[in-house]
PDB file of C-alpha atoms and ligand atoms in Angstrom:
ATOM      1  CA  MET A 127      -6.789   8.471  -6.835  1.00 90.00           C
ATOM      2  CA  ALA A 128      -5.873   4.696  -4.935  1.00 97.00           C
ATOM      3  CA  SER A 129      -3.378   1.993  -6.622  1.00 98.00           C
ATOM      4  CA  LEU A 130      -3.680  -1.191  -6.662  1.00 98.00           C
ATOM      5  CA  GLY A 131      -1.297  -3.681  -5.058  1.00 98.00           C
ATOM      6  CA  VAL A 132      -1.560  -7.287  -5.958  1.00 98.00           C
ATOM      7  CA  ASN A 133      -0.919 -10.119  -3.844  1.00 98.00           C
ATOM      8  CA  ILE A 134       0.190 -13.605  -5.312  1.00 98.00           C
ATOM      9  CA  ASP A 135       0.165 -14.805  -2.498  1.00 98.00           C
ATOM     10  CA  HIS A 136      -2.882 -16.903  -4.106  1.00 98.00           C
ATOM     11  CA  ILE A 137      -1.199 -18.195  -7.527  1.00 98.00           C
ATOM     12  CA  ALA A 138       2.064 -19.851  -4.608  1.00 98.00           C
ATOM     13  CA  ASN A 139      -1.251 -22.138  -3.058  1.00 98.00           C
ATOM     14  CA  VAL A 140      -2.209 -23.319  -6.179  1.00 98.00           C
ATOM     15  CA  ARG A 141       1.314 -24.615  -6.636  1.00 98.00           C
ATOM     16  CA  GLN A 142       1.674 -25.776  -2.592  1.00 97.00           C
ATOM     17  CA  ALA A 143      -1.932 -27.890  -2.483  1.00 97.00           C
ATOM     18  CA  ARG A 144       0.884 -30.195  -4.677  1.00 97.00           C
ATOM     19  CA  GLN A 145       4.607 -28.827  -3.525  1.00 96.00           C
ATOM     20  CA  THR A 146       5.087 -28.692  -7.356  1.00 97.00           C
ATOM     21  CA  VAL A 147       6.599 -26.196  -9.303  1.00 98.00           C
ATOM     22  CA  GLU A 148       3.734 -24.738 -10.818  1.00 98.00           C
ATOM     23  CA  PRO A 149       2.239 -22.228 -11.454  1.00 98.00           C
ATOM     24  CA  ASP A 150       5.239 -20.240  -9.792  1.00 98.00           C
ATOM     25  CA  PRO A 151       4.129 -16.502  -8.702  1.00 98.00           C
ATOM     26  CA  VAL A 152       7.189 -14.813  -9.262  1.00 98.00           C
ATOM     27  CA  PRO A 153       7.126 -14.559 -13.842  1.00 98.00           C
ATOM     28  CA  LEU A 154       3.253 -14.519 -13.015  1.00 98.00           C
ATOM     29  CA  ALA A 155       3.563 -11.026 -11.614  1.00 98.00           C
ATOM     30  CA  LEU A 156       5.222  -9.895 -14.975  1.00 98.00           C
ATOM     31  CA  LEU A 157       1.218 -10.482 -16.210  1.00 98.00           C
ATOM     32  CA  ALA A 158      -0.364  -8.582 -13.119  1.00 98.00           C
ATOM     33  CA  GLU A 159       2.484  -5.849 -13.720  1.00 98.00           C
ATOM     34  CA  LEU A 160       1.091  -5.774 -17.565  1.00 98.00           C
ATOM     35  CA  GLY A 161      -2.666  -5.595 -16.736  1.00 98.00           C
ATOM     36  CA  GLY A 162      -1.632  -2.392 -14.703  1.00 98.00           C
ATOM     37  CA  ALA A 163      -0.511  -3.461 -10.741  1.00 98.00           C
ATOM     38  CA  ASP A 164       1.583  -0.699  -8.679  1.00 98.00           C
ATOM     39  CA  GLY A 165       2.584  -3.428  -7.430  1.00 98.00           C
ATOM     40  CA  ILE A 166       3.290  -6.677  -6.273  1.00 99.00           C
ATOM     41  CA  THR A 167       2.843  -7.977  -2.834  1.00 98.00           C
ATOM     42  CA  VAL A 168       3.595 -11.691  -1.109  1.00 98.00           C
ATOM     43  CA  HIS A 169       2.393 -12.322   2.291  1.00 97.00           C
ATOM     44  CA  LEU A 170       5.645 -14.603   3.802  1.00 98.00           C
ATOM     45  CA  ARG A 171       4.136 -16.881   6.104  1.00 96.00           C
ATOM     46  CA  GLU A 172       6.229 -18.731   9.286  1.00 94.00           C
ATOM     47  CA  ASP A 173       4.264 -21.854   8.025  1.00 94.00           C
ATOM     48  CA  ARG A 174       5.841 -21.039   4.501  1.00 96.00           C
ATOM     49  CA  ARG A 175       2.397 -22.190   3.401  1.00 95.00           C
ATOM     50  CA  HIS A 176       2.470 -20.831   0.212  1.00 97.00           C
ATOM     51  CA  ILE A 177       4.889 -18.331  -0.713  1.00 98.00           C
ATOM     52  CA  GLN A 178       9.021 -19.838   0.347  1.00 98.00           C
ATOM     53  CA  VAL A 179      11.915 -17.278   0.407  1.00 98.00           C
ATOM     54  CA  ARG A 180      13.234 -18.828  -3.483  1.00 98.00           C
ATOM     55  CA  ASP A 181       9.843 -16.539  -3.813  1.00 98.00           C
ATOM     56  CA  LEU A 182      11.041 -13.733  -2.716  1.00 98.00           C
ATOM     57  CA  GLU A 183      13.967 -13.950  -3.642  1.00 98.00           C
ATOM     58  CA  LEU A 184      13.566 -13.445  -7.382  1.00 98.00           C
ATOM     59  CA  LEU A 185      10.485 -11.010  -7.188  1.00 98.00           C
ATOM     60  CA  LYS A 186      13.095  -8.682  -5.525  1.00 98.00           C
ATOM     61  CA  ALA A 187      15.062  -9.593  -8.871  1.00 98.00           C
ATOM     62  CA  THR A 188      12.291  -9.063 -10.761  1.00 98.00           C
ATOM     63  CA  VAL A 189       9.297  -7.199  -9.651  1.00 98.00           C
ATOM     64  CA  LYS A 190      10.041  -3.178 -11.761  1.00 98.00           C
ATOM     65  CA  THR A 191       6.986  -2.442 -10.085  1.00 98.00           C
ATOM     66  CA  ARG A 192       6.978  -1.853  -5.579  1.00 98.00           C
ATOM     67  CA  LEU A 193       6.942  -5.210  -3.825  1.00 98.00           C
ATOM     68  CA  ASN A 194       5.823  -5.124  -0.443  1.00 98.00           C
ATOM     69  CA  LEU A 195       6.756  -7.811   2.153  1.00 98.00           C
ATOM     70  CA  GLU A 196       3.520  -8.505   4.149  1.00 98.00           C
ATOM     71  CA  MET A 197       5.387 -11.097   7.464  1.00 97.00           C
ATOM     72  CA  ALA A 198       5.098 -10.928  11.342  1.00 96.00           C
ATOM     73  CA  ALA A 199       7.079  -9.339  13.067  1.00 96.00           C
ATOM     74  CA  THR A 200       9.394 -12.080  14.104  1.00 96.00           C
ATOM     75  CA  LYS A 201      13.835 -12.907  14.676  1.00 96.00           C
ATOM     76  CA  GLU A 202      12.619 -14.659  11.134  1.00 96.00           C
ATOM     77  CA  MET A 203      11.531 -12.576   9.282  1.00 97.00           C
ATOM     78  CA  ILE A 204      13.362  -9.158  10.411  1.00 97.00           C
ATOM     79  CA  ASN A 205      16.249 -10.682   9.571  1.00 97.00           C
ATOM     80  CA  THR A 206      14.634 -12.329   6.340  1.00 98.00           C
ATOM     81  CA  ALA A 207      13.414  -8.675   5.232  1.00 98.00           C
ATOM     82  CA  LEU A 208      16.690  -6.890   6.292  1.00 97.00           C
ATOM     83  CA  ARG A 209      18.722  -9.177   4.056  1.00 98.00           C
ATOM     84  CA  VAL A 210      16.369  -9.370   0.760  1.00 98.00           C
ATOM     85  CA  VAL A 211      15.177  -5.233   1.203  1.00 98.00           C
ATOM     86  CA  PRO A 212      11.630  -4.681  -0.423  1.00 98.00           C
ATOM     87  CA  ASP A 213      10.288  -1.814  -1.530  1.00 98.00           C
ATOM     88  CA  MET A 214       7.940  -2.269   1.153  1.00 98.00           C
ATOM     89  CA  VAL A 215       7.640  -4.187   5.215  1.00 98.00           C
ATOM     90  CA  THR A 216       3.664  -4.823   6.232  1.00 98.00           C
ATOM     91  CA  ILE A 217       3.652  -6.089   9.285  1.00 98.00           C
ATOM     92  CA  VAL A 218       0.522  -8.119  10.311  1.00 97.00           C
ATOM     93  CA  PRO A 219      -0.155 -10.631  12.804  1.00 95.00           C
ATOM     94  CA  GLU A 220       0.323 -14.542  12.432  1.00 88.00           C
ATOM     95  CA  LYS A 221      -1.046 -17.313  14.065  1.00 80.00           C
ATOM     96  CA  ARG A 222      -0.219 -21.422  12.824  1.00 70.00           C
ATOM     97  CA  GLU A 223      -4.414 -21.284  12.627  1.00 73.00           C
ATOM     98  CA  GLU A 224      -5.371 -18.578  10.740  1.00 74.00           C
ATOM     99  CA  ILE A 225      -6.693 -19.412   7.303  1.00 75.00           C
ATOM    100  CA  THR A 226      -6.153 -16.113   6.325  1.00 72.00           C
ATOM    101  CA  THR A 227      -5.018 -13.000   8.490  1.00 72.00           C
ATOM    102  CA  GLU A 228      -7.716 -12.314  11.524  1.00 75.00           C
ATOM    103  CA  GLY A 229      -7.707  -8.749  12.036  1.00 85.00           C
ATOM    104  CA  GLY A 230      -4.690  -5.959  12.425  1.00 94.00           C
ATOM    105  CA  LEU A 231      -2.394  -5.552  14.776  1.00 96.00           C
ATOM    106  CA  ASP A 232      -2.274  -5.190  18.730  1.00 96.00           C
ATOM    107  CA  VAL A 233      -0.010  -1.368  18.451  1.00 97.00           C
ATOM    108  CA  ALA A 234      -1.290  -0.396  20.945  1.00 96.00           C
ATOM    109  CA  SER A 235      -0.285  -3.215  23.556  1.00 95.00           C
ATOM    110  CA  ASN A 236       3.149  -3.985  21.424  1.00 95.00           C
ATOM    111  CA  GLU A 237       3.858  -0.119  21.159  1.00 97.00           C
ATOM    112  CA  LYS A 238       7.794  -0.053  21.669  1.00 97.00           C
ATOM    113  CA  ALA A 239       8.804  -2.985  20.096  1.00 96.00           C
ATOM    114  CA  LEU A 240       7.078  -1.992  17.117  1.00 97.00           C
ATOM    115  CA  LYS A 241       8.916   0.754  17.389  1.00 98.00           C
ATOM    116  CA  ASP A 242      12.199  -0.582  16.845  1.00 98.00           C
ATOM    117  CA  ILE A 243      11.256  -2.650  14.143  1.00 98.00           C
ATOM    118  CA  VAL A 244      10.066   0.328  12.497  1.00 98.00           C
ATOM    119  CA  GLU A 245      13.438   2.115  13.397  1.00 98.00           C
ATOM    120  CA  GLN A 246      15.149  -0.313  11.678  1.00 97.00           C
ATOM    121  CA  MET A 247      13.805  -1.095   8.525  1.00 98.00           C
ATOM    122  CA  GLN A 248      12.974   2.575   8.531  1.00 98.00           C
ATOM    123  CA  GLY A 249      17.080   2.584   8.879  1.00 97.00           C
ATOM    124  CA  ILE A 250      18.063   1.205   6.266  1.00 97.00           C
ATOM    125  CA  GLY A 251      15.780   2.769   4.085  1.00 97.00           C
ATOM    126  CA  ILE A 252      12.320   0.131   4.348  1.00 98.00           C
ATOM    127  CA  PRO A 253       8.946   1.862   4.615  1.00 98.00           C
ATOM    128  CA  VAL A 254       7.094  -0.152   6.955  1.00 98.00           C
ATOM    129  CA  SER A 255       3.150   0.081   7.399  1.00 98.00           C
ATOM    130  CA  LEU A 256       1.614  -1.534  10.066  1.00 98.00           C
ATOM    131  CA  PHE A 257      -2.070  -3.478   9.473  1.00 98.00           C
ATOM    132  CA  ILE A 258      -4.206  -2.207  11.811  1.00 98.00           C
ATOM    133  CA  ASP A 259      -8.460  -2.006  12.837  1.00 97.00           C
ATOM    134  CA  PRO A 260      -9.561   1.782  12.106  1.00 98.00           C
ATOM    135  CA  ILE A 261      -9.726   2.230  15.733  1.00 97.00           C
ATOM    136  CA  ALA A 262      -8.763   5.316  17.215  1.00 98.00           C
ATOM    137  CA  GLN A 263      -6.393   4.027  19.751  1.00 98.00           C
ATOM    138  CA  GLN A 264      -4.651   2.092  17.229  1.00 98.00           C
ATOM    139  CA  ILE A 265      -4.279   5.104  14.643  1.00 98.00           C
ATOM    140  CA  GLU A 266      -2.167   6.711  17.294  1.00 98.00           C
ATOM    141  CA  ALA A 267       0.045   3.532  18.898  1.00 98.00           C
ATOM    142  CA  ALA A 268       0.986   3.241  15.025  1.00 98.00           C
ATOM    143  CA  SER A 269       1.516   7.270  14.721  1.00 98.00           C
ATOM    144  CA  ARG A 270       3.994   7.042  17.499  1.00 98.00           C
ATOM    145  CA  THR A 271       6.251   3.908  16.193  1.00 98.00           C
ATOM    146  CA  LYS A 272       6.895   6.429  13.913  1.00 98.00           C
ATOM    147  CA  ALA A 273       5.638   3.489  11.046  1.00 98.00           C
ATOM    148  CA  ALA A 274       5.210   5.956   7.843  1.00 98.00           C
ATOM    149  CA  TRP A 275       2.053   3.428   6.755  1.00 98.00           C
ATOM    150  CA  ILE A 276      -0.097   2.295   7.505  1.00 98.00           C
ATOM    151  CA  GLU A 277      -2.865  -0.318   6.307  1.00 98.00           C
ATOM    152  CA  ILE A 278      -6.643  -0.345   6.848  1.00 98.00           C
ATOM    153  CA  HIS A 279      -8.168  -3.935   7.766  1.00 98.00           C
ATOM    154  CA  THR A 280     -11.129  -3.818   6.148  1.00 98.00           C
ATOM    155  CA  GLY A 281     -12.630  -7.099   6.404  1.00 97.00           C
ATOM    156  CA  HIS A 282     -15.161  -6.183   8.938  1.00 97.00           C
ATOM    157  CA  TYR A 283     -16.204  -3.759   6.142  1.00 98.00           C
ATOM    158  CA  ALA A 284     -16.385  -6.513   3.423  1.00 98.00           C
ATOM    159  CA  GLU A 285     -17.383  -8.750   5.592  1.00 97.00           C
ATOM    160  CA  ALA A 286     -21.138  -6.535   6.666  1.00 98.00           C
ATOM    161  CA  SER A 287     -24.102  -7.113   5.746  1.00 97.00           C
ATOM    162  CA  TRP A 288     -24.458  -4.426   2.454  1.00 95.00           C
ATOM    163  CA  VAL A 289     -26.948  -2.982   5.943  1.00 96.00           C
ATOM    164  CA  GLN A 290     -24.176  -2.490   8.151  1.00 97.00           C
ATOM    165  CA  LYS A 291     -21.672  -1.486   5.128  1.00 97.00           C
ATOM    166  CA  PRO A 292     -22.160   2.335   5.871  1.00 96.00           C
ATOM    167  CA  HIS A 293     -20.912   1.647   9.447  1.00 97.00           C
ATOM    168  CA  GLU A 294     -17.716  -0.211   8.823  1.00 97.00           C
ATOM    169  CA  LEU A 295     -17.182   2.645   6.457  1.00 97.00           C
ATOM    170  CA  ALA A 296     -18.100   5.512   7.995  1.00 97.00           C
ATOM    171  CA  LYS A 297     -15.067   4.450  10.413  1.00 98.00           C
ATOM    172  CA  ILE A 298     -12.894   3.360   7.932  1.00 98.00           C
ATOM    173  CA  ILE A 299     -13.269   6.740   6.458  1.00 97.00           C
ATOM    174  CA  GLU A 300     -12.617   8.148   9.971  1.00 97.00           C
ATOM    175  CA  GLY A 301      -9.538   5.820  10.093  1.00 98.00           C
ATOM    176  CA  THR A 302      -7.696   8.013   7.520  1.00 98.00           C
ATOM    177  CA  THR A 303      -8.578  11.129   8.591  1.00 98.00           C
ATOM    178  CA  LYS A 304      -7.930   9.991  11.593  1.00 98.00           C
ATOM    179  CA  ALA A 305      -4.469   8.774  10.478  1.00 98.00           C
ATOM    180  CA  ARG A 306      -3.410  11.169   8.665  1.00 98.00           C
ATOM    181  CA  THR A 307      -4.193  14.277   9.771  1.00 98.00           C
ATOM    182  CA  LEU A 308      -1.041  12.588  12.425  1.00 98.00           C
ATOM    183  CA  GLY A 309       0.966  12.269   9.378  1.00 98.00           C
ATOM    184  CA  LEU A 310       0.743   8.555   8.317  1.00 98.00           C
ATOM    185  CA  ARG A 311       0.129   7.351   5.185  1.00 98.00           C
ATOM    186  CA  VAL A 312      -2.410   5.063   4.478  1.00 98.00           C
ATOM    187  CA  ASN A 313      -3.258   1.634   2.656  1.00 98.00           C
ATOM    188  CA  ALA A 314      -6.176  -0.586   2.495  1.00 98.00           C
ATOM    189  CA  GLY A 315      -6.338  -4.233   1.731  1.00 98.00           C
ATOM    190  CA  HIS A 316      -7.883  -7.979   3.238  1.00 97.00           C
ATOM    191  CA  GLY A 317     -11.561  -9.184   1.287  1.00 98.00           C
ATOM    192  CA  LEU A 318     -12.372  -6.492  -0.936  1.00 98.00           C
ATOM    193  CA  THR A 319     -13.310  -8.195  -4.973  1.00 98.00           C
ATOM    194  CA  TYR A 320     -14.799  -6.558  -7.421  1.00 98.00           C
ATOM    195  CA  GLN A 321     -18.278  -6.119  -5.510  1.00 97.00           C
ATOM    196  CA  ASN A 322     -17.533  -4.033  -2.870  1.00 98.00           C
ATOM    197  CA  VAL A 323     -14.115  -2.551  -3.931  1.00 98.00           C
ATOM    198  CA  GLU A 324     -14.946   1.120  -4.886  1.00 98.00           C
ATOM    199  CA  PRO A 325     -16.449   2.321  -2.207  1.00 97.00           C
ATOM    200  CA  ILE A 326     -13.050   2.183  -0.344  1.00 98.00           C
ATOM    201  CA  ALA A 327     -11.513   3.257  -3.338  1.00 98.00           C
ATOM    202  CA  ALA A 328     -13.578   6.795  -3.534  1.00 97.00           C
ATOM    203  CA  ILE A 329     -11.916   7.885   0.082  1.00 97.00           C
ATOM    204  CA  THR A 330      -9.950  10.764   0.415  1.00 96.00           C
ATOM    205  CA  GLY A 331      -6.617  10.325   0.714  1.00 97.00           C
ATOM    206  CA  MET A 332      -6.413   6.542   0.797  1.00 98.00           C
ATOM    207  CA  GLU A 333      -2.726   5.891  -1.147  1.00 98.00           C
ATOM    208  CA  GLU A 334      -3.277   1.804  -2.427  1.00 98.00           C
ATOM    209  CA  LEU A 335      -5.143  -1.152  -2.161  1.00 98.00           C
ATOM    210  CA  ASN A 336      -3.726  -4.325  -0.990  1.00 98.00           C
ATOM    211  CA  ILE A 337      -6.141  -7.905  -3.235  1.00 98.00           C
ATOM    212  CA  GLY A 338      -5.257 -11.260  -3.262  1.00 98.00           C
ATOM    213  CA  HIS A 339      -8.482 -13.810  -3.662  1.00 98.00           C
ATOM    214  CA  THR A 340     -10.938 -12.270  -5.808  1.00 98.00           C
ATOM    215  CA  ILE A 341      -8.156 -10.769  -8.200  1.00 98.00           C
ATOM    216  CA  ILE A 342      -6.416 -14.696  -8.762  1.00 98.00           C
ATOM    217  CA  ALA A 343      -9.831 -15.363  -8.162  1.00 98.00           C
ATOM    218  CA  ARG A 344     -11.129 -13.792 -11.039  1.00 98.00           C
ATOM    219  CA  SER A 345      -7.762 -14.965 -13.614  1.00 98.00           C
ATOM    220  CA  ILE A 346      -8.771 -18.316 -14.265  1.00 98.00           C
ATOM    221  CA  ALA A 347     -11.423 -17.071 -15.865  1.00 98.00           C
ATOM    222  CA  VAL A 348     -10.715 -14.296 -17.858  1.00 98.00           C
ATOM    223  CA  GLY A 349      -6.867 -14.114 -17.702  1.00 98.00           C
ATOM    224  CA  LEU A 350      -4.636 -12.425 -14.895  1.00 98.00           C
ATOM    225  CA  LYS A 351      -3.256  -9.391 -16.727  1.00 98.00           C
ATOM    226  CA  GLU A 352      -7.602  -9.115 -17.473  1.00 98.00           C
ATOM    227  CA  ALA A 353      -8.548  -9.745 -14.594  1.00 98.00           C
ATOM    228  CA  VAL A 354      -5.629  -6.506 -13.193  1.00 98.00           C
ATOM    229  CA  GLN A 355      -6.813  -4.471 -15.832  1.00 98.00           C
ATOM    230  CA  GLU A 356     -10.383  -4.346 -14.377  1.00 98.00           C
ATOM    231  CA  MET A 357      -9.718  -4.265 -10.762  1.00 98.00           C
ATOM    232  CA  LYS A 358      -7.866  -1.553 -11.364  1.00 98.00           C
ATOM    233  CA  ASN A 359     -10.593   0.081 -13.581  1.00 98.00           C
ATOM    234  CA  LEU A 360     -13.215   0.167 -11.041  1.00 97.00           C
ATOM    235  CA  ILE A 361     -10.512   1.754  -8.268  1.00 97.00           C
ATOM    236  CA  GLN A 362      -9.612   4.530 -10.658  1.00 96.00           C
ATOM    237  CA  ASN A 363     -13.184   4.998 -11.388  1.00 95.00           C
ATOM    238  CA  PRO A 364     -15.664   4.241  -8.275  1.00 95.00           C
ATOM    239  CA  ARG A 365     -19.062   4.751  -9.411  1.00 93.00           C
ATOM    240  CA  LYS A 366     -20.862   7.156  -7.991  1.00 91.00           C
ATOM    241  CA  GLU A 367     -24.317   5.098  -7.124  1.00 91.00           C
ATOM    242  CA  THR A 368     -22.404   2.097  -5.351  1.00 90.00           C
ATOM    243  CA  LEU A 369     -21.282   5.187  -2.617  1.00 90.00           C
ATOM    244  CA  PHE A 370     -23.741   4.842  -0.566  1.00 92.00           C
ATOM    245  CA  GLY A 371     -25.164   8.468  -0.591  1.00 90.00           C
ATOM    246  CA  ILE A 372     -20.823   9.358   1.355  1.00 89.00           C
ATOM    247  CA  THR A 373     -19.608  12.328  -0.082  1.00 87.00           C
ATOM    248  CA  GLN A 374     -16.023  13.414   1.564  1.00 89.00           C
ATOM    249  CA  SER A 375     -14.455  16.421   0.666  1.00 76.00           C
TER     250      SER A 375
HETATM  251  N1  LIG B1243      -3.393  -6.611   3.272  1.00 53.87           N
HETATM  252  C1  LIG B1243      -3.228  -8.118   4.705  1.00 53.87           C
HETATM  253  C2  LIG B1243      -2.176  -7.106   4.730  1.00 53.87           C
HETATM  254  C3  LIG B1243      -3.740  -9.134   4.661  1.00 53.87           C
HETATM  255  O1  LIG B1243      -3.361  -9.964   4.736  1.00 53.87           O
HETATM  256  C4  LIG B1243      -4.255  -9.619   2.887  1.00 53.87           C
HETATM  257  C5  LIG B1243      -4.989 -11.229   2.962  1.00 53.87           C
HETATM  258  O2  LIG B1243      -2.987 -12.079   2.435  1.00 53.87           O
HETATM  259  C6  LIG B1243      -4.519  -8.787   2.299  1.00 53.87           C
HETATM  260  C7  LIG B1243      -4.268  -7.830   1.794  1.00 53.87           C
HETATM  261  C8  LIG B1243      -5.322  -9.234   0.720  1.00 53.87           C
HETATM  262  O3  LIG B1243      -6.126  -9.966   1.474  1.00 53.87           O
HETATM  263  P1  LIG B1243      -7.360 -10.813  -0.263  1.00 53.87           P
HETATM  264  O4  LIG B1243      -6.919 -11.883  -0.723  1.00 53.87           O
HETATM  265  O5  LIG B1243      -8.451 -11.263   1.073  1.00 53.87           O
HETATM  266  O6  LIG B1243      -7.714 -10.335  -1.156  1.00 53.87           O
END
């Protein structure tokens, strides 16, 4: 059964829209935990458009579950992670002009640099996850870096039409199986919603889903704790009729 990492970046987005102090993602992370979040995820971007260093430091002191730091593979971020020591680091590609993370890391072309970062982080006990597309070449490269985890990018699945979704889902299932065969642990995320999450949650061997925008959006209507509870329930009890008829052992 997959667990739920709640990405709270969009709470900070609302705060930064007015460059003020509210809403504060730090105390609200507790509400997400009370709703059943198994972990809290934040992306500290180079341009600081939402999460700030202050948020990361306070979350490190207050999160009771697990704190997952999404970050680019830059010197500044590596030093921040080594200083704050989150429970996990997820390395993502980052472009200044993008609205959100647009694709997976090209691990295959940057294997040596990523391997060095993994060694540095895991050497002091911070497990590293690499955010990648479900492509065999990238999964094999991720395994060679010795990262403990990958996070499979579900953006293409999320954006695909309902006709194309089973095809994208099959790629994620295949990628998960391959990664686990190579000894990697597997998370997934990006673009998951209350409407499309169940088939991903039902994948055999899928450990954690990182979900942000849809939960924060729903929380405006029903409250954060309730929005997290609803998502957790879907993840833990994916309905058979939503799984496109795909069965797994
Ligand atoms: N996983 C990763 C690596 C991400 O970059 C993001 C977006 O910050 C998410 C998960 C969550 O995506 P969403 O907000 O679309 O749920």
